[in-house]
Amino acid sequence: MFQIRLCILFVFSCLTTLSAQQPKKLNSSEIYEAIQKLNVLGSVLYIAAHPDDENTRLISYMSNQVKARTAYLSLTRGDGGQNLIGPEIRELLGVIRTQELLAARRVDGGEQRFSRANDFGYSKHPDETLVIWNKDEVLSDVVWTIRNFKPDIIINRFDHRSPGTTHGHHTSSAMLSMEAFDLANDASKYASQLQLTDTWQPKRIFFNTSWWFYGSQEKFEEADKSNMLNFDIGVFYPSKGLSNNEVAAIASSQHLCQGFGRLSQRGTQEEYIEFLKGEPLNGSNNIFEGIDTSWSRVKGGKAVGEILYKVEQNFNFRNPATHLPQLLEAYKLLQNIEDKHWKSVKTKELKTIIEACAGLYLEASANVPYTAPNTTVSLNIEALNRSNATIDLVSYKLSTLNSGTSKNMKMQNNQRLNFDEGITIPNNASYTTPYWLNKKSTLGMYHVDNQDLIGRPETPRAVFVNFNLNIEGTPITFTKPVIYRYSEPDKGELYRPFEIIPEVSASISDKVFIFDNDQQKEIEVTVKAGRDAIEGYVQMAYPNDWSVFPQKQKIEIVNKGDVQKVVFTVIPPKTQSEGLITPMVNINGNFYTDELIEIDYSHIPFQTVLMPSESKVVRLDIEKRGNNIGYIEGAGDVVPESLRQIGYNITIIKPEQISAENLVNFDAVVVGIRAYNILDELKFKQKFLLDYVKEGGNLIVQYNTNRRLKVDDLAPYHLQLSRDRVTDENASVTILNPNHSLLNFPNKITTQDFEGWVQERGLYFPNEWSEEFTPLLSMNDKGESSKEGSLLVAKYGKGNYIYTGLSFFREFPAGVSGAYRLFANLLSAGKEETNKLKN
């Protein structure tokens, strides 16, 4: 029963604690596991390219079975992928995926690191990747991570010897890792880093291979494994009530925006790593062979180990507080160790264990979730000792003050101490926002000037409290970030990070405004107050050939958090044009041009992101036919909102609403991206969609992946999806059938309409189709054969079935004119005869 209860508690904490943002509280089994890890002085660095590339099974095994300090270096934050849970893409998607990685590491026990590489989308070869990324900068980040984390062992997720066979980012991560393995210990390389860290030489580097890299299980079974190590990663952890693979499944299931929720696996499972470089193994299956991972590894560590090994061997699960005298003695000895790296790492671990054994609860909660610089908020400071240990609260110090507040109070067992403090946020305080977004990025790189920030998963919290305690005669300080604790009737106690935001921010209602004629539009600007009593005015920056009225509008906002909306009239030029408009809020002569973006999902911490507030305005020469469009939503895109921009009446069709009666009134029906991958209902509704086409309807199906399709027949005729894609957004486009109506009515489509596309041309093109389909476009990446499956049309009965792998879902938010013009033609399919009759 005890193990079952532990299992339930562990799973529940993994899946729900994050959403509530509650501070971690270790139970007895977790304290014991922490002591086991404390007594292992070995480290493993796992390296790959993206969130979800990591092998959580192996990371969990190294962390929970081997007890090594384990970290995952993801070169990117996954900014170039798709989002299955919401509308955020690009930088905001990178913020979500960063937090999902941190959530995964909290489950599997690893740590998380990043480089400055920007995930620019799919790449077919490392040569392309390393040019766009700036190889030298990313390589320096990998070296920086190795020098700071100081891994004994490096494990690459991908093979550096097979360029061009998988995603270019994947192979690049392995190539950079192999190179950095040698450079990290060379003081002449990236020498400026050595002002903040030291050189380091890992012992050996491996490749995490599997049957997948060999093409089949059969080929892998036949492969020479003399240079490989293998582990049974299906090991069971009685203290958790879970197997390693179950822990790993929970960890990887944190990647919700990628649809990575999966079933757990149990039982024996072999994992293989191939030795690549470093000190060879002498027939052992121990990756740490020849590496002393005991406390004897460091000078002065033996005495520390003699104490801590006894604590581990005789651990008191009923009352861990009985070990405080030994833990504190070890803490004092640890402060005299000369090895700065292990002293820092193990001091942090040991303080966490001391805090847990004493049942300490230390918290600083603000009365509001955010505030602006030069404002004052109230803090409730709570200190609680839930043990019989002699503990004094000597003082506490707020990070915003030069001196601390003396208390010298006994912390009696389970007697809470509460203090109210007013804290003024300094005028020069940094805003709370992801540090890598502070400067404009390039296609392949984020710009981070502060070397000490590079690699960190998050921006360090600017406001915190140091609790200075004396525990059984030993001075020790615990640092806690200021948080916001509150409750909701239907959710209970909740936590949010405490944020510092500008005194005012501004946002525009849409990121792209399409003007399909020269008529003016009213554009709404929302101004939000970060403090009380805001007074000023807002004006717009806009292109020279556009006009905006009025020039300025006054704003007065009484209370922090309130908003005021103002409307500007924007008049486009007579001819095609595009540019950016930006709201500029003037408060006492200071201009504010950032938008405050809030990301709120239950599985990750609440995120506050500041980004330049700007929208693209496009005066577009476009013609349309048909007005009422039905849209079946797929994996998340802004295509419906984009089509509304150019005057279409868009109705969202829920899967259960798909019927002959509901479809008949639409001029066209559009199926959202990956809908056939994620909507189970479509297997029952496909008949109605194809009948709609047969009776004269116009159906446009956007891209799906070729795996896990919910229907057997995607189209009325044979159509086979592939992994063909064109990743170069500037790849030449050849019009195969220039006289086809889809390329001429109501807009004449030329190669100019494919200028200015972003990230890619398209993905998952069909590579086989029946003769009923007509391919309209041909394109290819450099050095590859032409791909003709990006846009296919077939007559079926009285209507038109159109399949397209073109990335309209990326082009619309970027305001790409040609994408709008082409899609308008797709929506107008079959209207040529109607147009002729009218004329």
Coordinates of C-alpha atoms in Angstrom, one line a residue, residues 22 65 77 81 100 128 134 161 178 198 288 300 311 345 357 371 414 524 558 564 585 621 639 680 709 773:
Q22 CA 3.7 25.2 -6.2
Q65 CA 19.4 4.7 -11.8
R77 CA 14.2 26.0 -28.5
G81 CA 7.9 23.9 -35.5
E100 CA 7.9 22.1 -21.7
E128 CA 22.9 24.7 -45.0
N134 CA 26.6 30.8 -37.8
R161 CA 28.8 10.6 -39.9
M178 CA 32.3 16.0 -31.7
D198 CA 37.7 26.9 -16.9
F288 CA 32.2 5.9 -15.9
G300 CA 38.9 17.1 1.1
V311 CA 23.4 9.1 6.2
V345 CA 27.1 21.8 -7.4
C357 CA 14.8 17.4 6.3
T371 CA 4.2 45.7 -11.3
N414 CA 5.4 24.3 13.3
E524 CA -7.8 49.3 -32.7
V558 CA -6.5 55.1 -13.3
Q564 CA -7.8 51.8 -22.7
V585 CA 2.9 55.5 -26.2
D621 CA -4.3 44.0 -55.5
V639 CA -5.9 30.9 -41.6
D680 CA -10.8 11.1 -35.3
L709 CA -3.9 9.5 -41.1
F773 CA -5.1 15.2 -60.6

